[in-house]
Short mmCIF file of C-alpha atoms in Angstrom, two decimals:
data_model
loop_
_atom_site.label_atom_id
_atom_site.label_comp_id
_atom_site.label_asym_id
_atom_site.label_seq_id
_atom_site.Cartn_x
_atom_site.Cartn_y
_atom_site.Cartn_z
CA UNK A 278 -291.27 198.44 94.70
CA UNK A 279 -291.41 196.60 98.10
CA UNK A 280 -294.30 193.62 98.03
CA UNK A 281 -295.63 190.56 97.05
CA UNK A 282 -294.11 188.70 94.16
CA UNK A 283 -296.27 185.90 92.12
CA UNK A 284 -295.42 184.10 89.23
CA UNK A 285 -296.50 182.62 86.77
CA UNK A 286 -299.68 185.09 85.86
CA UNK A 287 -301.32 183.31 83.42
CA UNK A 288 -301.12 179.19 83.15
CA UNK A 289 -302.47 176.19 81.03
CA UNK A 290 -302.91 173.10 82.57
CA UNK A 291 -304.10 169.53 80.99
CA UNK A 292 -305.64 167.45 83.32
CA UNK A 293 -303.30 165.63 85.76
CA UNK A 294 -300.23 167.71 84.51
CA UNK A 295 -297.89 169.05 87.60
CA UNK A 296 -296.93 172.68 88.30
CA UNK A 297 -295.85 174.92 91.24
CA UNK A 298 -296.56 178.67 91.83
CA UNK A 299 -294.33 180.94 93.27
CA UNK A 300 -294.63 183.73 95.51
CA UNK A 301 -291.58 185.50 97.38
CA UNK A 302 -292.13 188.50 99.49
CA UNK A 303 -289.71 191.25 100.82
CA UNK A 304 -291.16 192.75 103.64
CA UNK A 305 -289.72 190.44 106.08
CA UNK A 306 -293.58 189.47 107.11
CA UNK A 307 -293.72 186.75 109.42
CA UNK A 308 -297.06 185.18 107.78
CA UNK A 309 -298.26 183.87 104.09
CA UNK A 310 -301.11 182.94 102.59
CA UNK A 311 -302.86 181.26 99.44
CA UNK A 312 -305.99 181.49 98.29
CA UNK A 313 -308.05 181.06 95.83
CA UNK A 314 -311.13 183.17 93.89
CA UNK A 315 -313.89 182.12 92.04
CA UNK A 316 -316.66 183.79 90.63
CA UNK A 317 -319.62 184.61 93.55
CA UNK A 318 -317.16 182.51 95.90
CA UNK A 319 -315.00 185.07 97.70
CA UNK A 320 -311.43 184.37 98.48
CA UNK A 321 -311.06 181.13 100.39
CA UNK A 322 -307.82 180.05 101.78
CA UNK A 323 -306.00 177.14 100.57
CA UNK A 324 -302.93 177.11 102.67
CA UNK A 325 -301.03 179.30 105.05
CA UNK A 326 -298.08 179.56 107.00
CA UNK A 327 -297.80 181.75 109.97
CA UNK A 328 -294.22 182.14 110.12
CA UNK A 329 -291.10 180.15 108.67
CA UNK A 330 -290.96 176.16 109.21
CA UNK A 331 -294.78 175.94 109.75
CA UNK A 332 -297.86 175.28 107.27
CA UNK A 333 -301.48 174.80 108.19
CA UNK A 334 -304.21 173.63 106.26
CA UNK A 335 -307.06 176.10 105.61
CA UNK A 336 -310.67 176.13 104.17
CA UNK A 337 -309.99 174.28 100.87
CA UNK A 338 -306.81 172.39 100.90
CA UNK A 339 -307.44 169.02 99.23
CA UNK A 340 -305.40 168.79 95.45
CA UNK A 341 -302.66 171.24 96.84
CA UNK A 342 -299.12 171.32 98.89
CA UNK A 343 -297.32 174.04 100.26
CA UNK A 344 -293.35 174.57 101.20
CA UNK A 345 -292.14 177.85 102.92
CA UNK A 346 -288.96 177.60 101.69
CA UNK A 347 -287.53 180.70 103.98
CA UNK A 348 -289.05 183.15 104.99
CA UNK A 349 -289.61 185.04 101.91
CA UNK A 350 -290.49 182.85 99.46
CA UNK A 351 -293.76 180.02 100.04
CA UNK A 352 -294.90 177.97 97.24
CA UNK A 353 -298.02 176.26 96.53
CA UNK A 354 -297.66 173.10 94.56
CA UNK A 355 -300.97 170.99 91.84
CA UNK A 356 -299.36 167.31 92.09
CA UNK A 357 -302.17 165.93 89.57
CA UNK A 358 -304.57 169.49 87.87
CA UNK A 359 -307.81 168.95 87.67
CA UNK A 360 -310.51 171.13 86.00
CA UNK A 361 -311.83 172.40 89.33
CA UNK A 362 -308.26 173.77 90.40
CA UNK A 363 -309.02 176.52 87.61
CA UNK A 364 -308.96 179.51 89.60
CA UNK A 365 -307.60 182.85 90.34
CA UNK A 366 -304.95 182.35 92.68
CA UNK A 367 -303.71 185.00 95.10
CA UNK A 368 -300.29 184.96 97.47
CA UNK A 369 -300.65 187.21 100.76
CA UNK A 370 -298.22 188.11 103.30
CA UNK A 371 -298.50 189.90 106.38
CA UNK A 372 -296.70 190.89 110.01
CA UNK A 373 -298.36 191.82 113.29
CA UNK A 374 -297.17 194.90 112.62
CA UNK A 375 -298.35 195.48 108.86
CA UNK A 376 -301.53 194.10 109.73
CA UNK A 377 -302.56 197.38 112.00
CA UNK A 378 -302.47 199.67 108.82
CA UNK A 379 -302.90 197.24 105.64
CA UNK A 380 -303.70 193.69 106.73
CA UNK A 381 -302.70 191.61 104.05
CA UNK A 382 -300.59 192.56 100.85
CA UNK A 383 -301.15 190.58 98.25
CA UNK A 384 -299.54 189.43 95.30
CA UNK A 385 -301.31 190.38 91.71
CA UNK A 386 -302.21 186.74 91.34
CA UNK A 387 -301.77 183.67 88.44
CA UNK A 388 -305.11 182.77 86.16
CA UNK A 389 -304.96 178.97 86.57
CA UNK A 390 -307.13 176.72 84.07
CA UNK A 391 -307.03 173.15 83.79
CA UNK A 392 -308.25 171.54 80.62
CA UNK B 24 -317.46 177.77 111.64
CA UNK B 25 -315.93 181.42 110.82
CA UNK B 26 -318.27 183.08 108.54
CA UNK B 27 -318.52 186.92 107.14
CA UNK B 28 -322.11 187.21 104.71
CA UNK B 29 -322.13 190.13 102.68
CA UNK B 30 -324.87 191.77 101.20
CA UNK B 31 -326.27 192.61 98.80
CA UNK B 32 -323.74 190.03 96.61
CA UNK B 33 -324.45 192.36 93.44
CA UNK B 34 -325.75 195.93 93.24
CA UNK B 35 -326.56 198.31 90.15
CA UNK B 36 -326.71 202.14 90.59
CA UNK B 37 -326.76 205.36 88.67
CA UNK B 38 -323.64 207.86 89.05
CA UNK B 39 -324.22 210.26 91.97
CA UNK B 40 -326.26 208.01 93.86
CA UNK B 41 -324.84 206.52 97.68
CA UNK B 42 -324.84 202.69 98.22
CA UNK B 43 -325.02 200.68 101.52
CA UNK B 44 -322.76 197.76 101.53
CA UNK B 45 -323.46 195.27 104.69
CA UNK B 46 -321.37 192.60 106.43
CA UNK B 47 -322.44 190.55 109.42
CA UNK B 48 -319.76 188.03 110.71
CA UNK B 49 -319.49 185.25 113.65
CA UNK B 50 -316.03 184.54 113.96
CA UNK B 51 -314.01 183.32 117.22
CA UNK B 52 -311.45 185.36 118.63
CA UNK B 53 -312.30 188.52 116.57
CA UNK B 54 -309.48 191.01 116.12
CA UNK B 55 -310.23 193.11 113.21
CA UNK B 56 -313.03 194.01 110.43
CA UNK B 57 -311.49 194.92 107.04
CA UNK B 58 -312.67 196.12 103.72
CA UNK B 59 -311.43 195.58 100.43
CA UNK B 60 -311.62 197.12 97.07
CA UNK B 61 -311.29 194.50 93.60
CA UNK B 62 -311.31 195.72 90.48
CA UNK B 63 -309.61 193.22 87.94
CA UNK B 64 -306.67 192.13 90.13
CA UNK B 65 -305.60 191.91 93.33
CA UNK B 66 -307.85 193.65 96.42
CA UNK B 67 -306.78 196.75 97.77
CA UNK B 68 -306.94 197.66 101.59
CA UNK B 69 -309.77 200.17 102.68
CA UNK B 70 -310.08 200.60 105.80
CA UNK B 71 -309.42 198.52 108.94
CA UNK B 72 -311.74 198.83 111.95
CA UNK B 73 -311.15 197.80 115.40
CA UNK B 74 -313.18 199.38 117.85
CA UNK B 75 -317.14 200.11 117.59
CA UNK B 76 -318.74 203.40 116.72
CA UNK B 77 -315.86 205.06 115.35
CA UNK B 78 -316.40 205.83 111.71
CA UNK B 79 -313.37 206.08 109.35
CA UNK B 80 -313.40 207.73 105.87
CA UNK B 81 -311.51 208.27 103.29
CA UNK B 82 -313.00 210.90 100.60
CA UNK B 83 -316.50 209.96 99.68
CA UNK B 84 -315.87 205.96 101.39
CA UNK B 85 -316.55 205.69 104.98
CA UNK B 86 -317.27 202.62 106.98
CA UNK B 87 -318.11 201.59 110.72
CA UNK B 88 -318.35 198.65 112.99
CA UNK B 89 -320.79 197.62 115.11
CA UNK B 90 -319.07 194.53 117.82
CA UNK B 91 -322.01 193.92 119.82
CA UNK B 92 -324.60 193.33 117.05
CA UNK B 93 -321.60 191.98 114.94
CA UNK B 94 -321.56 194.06 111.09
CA UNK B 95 -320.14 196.93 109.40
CA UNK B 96 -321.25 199.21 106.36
CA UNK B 97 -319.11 200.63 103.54
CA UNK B 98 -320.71 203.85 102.42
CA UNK B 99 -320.00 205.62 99.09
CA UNK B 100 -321.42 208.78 98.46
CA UNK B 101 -321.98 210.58 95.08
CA UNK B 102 -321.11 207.35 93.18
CA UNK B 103 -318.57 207.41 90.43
CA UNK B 104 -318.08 205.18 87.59
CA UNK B 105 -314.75 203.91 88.51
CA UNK B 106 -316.53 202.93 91.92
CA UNK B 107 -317.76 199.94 90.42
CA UNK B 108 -315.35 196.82 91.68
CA UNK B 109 -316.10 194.35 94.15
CA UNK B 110 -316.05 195.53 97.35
CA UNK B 111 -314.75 192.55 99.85
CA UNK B 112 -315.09 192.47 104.06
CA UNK B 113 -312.99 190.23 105.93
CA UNK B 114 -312.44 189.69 109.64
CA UNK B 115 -309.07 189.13 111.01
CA UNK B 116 -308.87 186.46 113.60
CA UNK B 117 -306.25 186.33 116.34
CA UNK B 118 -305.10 182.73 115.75
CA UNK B 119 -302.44 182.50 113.28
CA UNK B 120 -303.40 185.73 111.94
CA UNK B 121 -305.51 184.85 109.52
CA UNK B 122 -308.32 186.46 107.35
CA UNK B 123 -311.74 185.27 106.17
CA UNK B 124 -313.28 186.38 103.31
CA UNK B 125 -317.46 187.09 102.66
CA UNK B 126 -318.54 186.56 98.91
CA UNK B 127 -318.19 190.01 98.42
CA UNK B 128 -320.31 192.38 96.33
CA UNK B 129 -320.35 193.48 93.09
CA UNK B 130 -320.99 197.28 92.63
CA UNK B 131 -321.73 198.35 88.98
CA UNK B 132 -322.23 202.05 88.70
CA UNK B 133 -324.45 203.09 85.56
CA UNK B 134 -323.18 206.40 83.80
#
């Protein structure tokens, strides 16, 4: 099935350990997205990249770094975990045209927590 | 600074009951209000609404927008159990396409 592809889903982090999610998409949407959920808190955006070449900071980007590495796949990278990284953490994508029926689609998302 | 505030944040009902779900938002460069349904992994898209006054539904959900005093309202009439989820709203913005979130609120529908 067509959509948004994350991986891992489940991870264990020690404290200051390195990892990278992934998230590839095959819709040929223009724009991706990571955010992150925490209980009572929403989903608030970590990183985005509105098309292929470009990445923007969003609401909560300090800890994290982002590649779009084409246009289907963007990645969102922990260079040092710490325990308030441990989230849910979900991958969108989207096109102007997608967005007029479905907004975003998003991935099924990776349960991050740091010890 | 984009905001969208939900209300209430949590909500407990019996089955066969109808809930009010509220949004209010002050964004820049507003293009769309959306609403989103959570259960225990990713959201999935409700409804999208554009224009004010027009009411969308799908079976017993229905939702409208109101531009000039800025909210919407997800109904859901004749409450099941397997309504119960969070329920997010989210405005889409015109620059860069992106989407803010409110807290969302959590709908827990007694038997």
């Amino acid at each position: 099935n067509a959509g948004v592809t994350q991986t891992p889903k489940f991870q264990v982090l020690k404290t200051g350990q390195s990892m990278t999610l992934q998230c590839a998409q095959d819709m040929n949407h223009n724009s991706m997205y990571w955010y992150r959920q925490d209980p009572g808190m929403g989903l608030r955006l970590i990183y985005y990249s509105a098309s292929e070449g470009t990445t923007d900071k969003g609401e909560v980007p300090n800890g994290y770094n982002v590649s779009r590495l084409n246009k289907r796949e963007f990645s969102l990278r922990l260079e040092s975990a710490a325990p308030s990284q441990t989230s849910v953490y979900f991958c969108a994508s989207s096109s102007r045209q997608a967005q007029f029926y479905a907004g975003y689609t998003f991935g099924s998302g990776t349960r991050l927590t740091v010890v | 600074e984009d905001k969208v505030v939900q209300s209430p944040l949590s909500l407990v009902v019996h089955e066969g009951d109808t809930v009010t779900l509220n949004c209010s938002y002050e964004v820049t460069n507003f293009r769309s209000l959306l609403w989103y349904k959570q259960e225990k992994k990713a959201p999935t898209f409700l409804f999208m609404l554009t224009s004010s006054g027009i009411e969308k539904k799908s079976g017993r959900l229905s939702s409208i927008l109101d531009k000039k005093e800025l909210f919407s309202i997800l109904n859901i009439t004749a409450t099941q159990t397997g309504d119960s989820a969070i329920y997010l709203c989210a405005v889409l913005v015109n620059r860069d396409d992106k989407i803010i979130f409110g807290k969302g609120t959590r709908l827990h529908i007694l038997p």
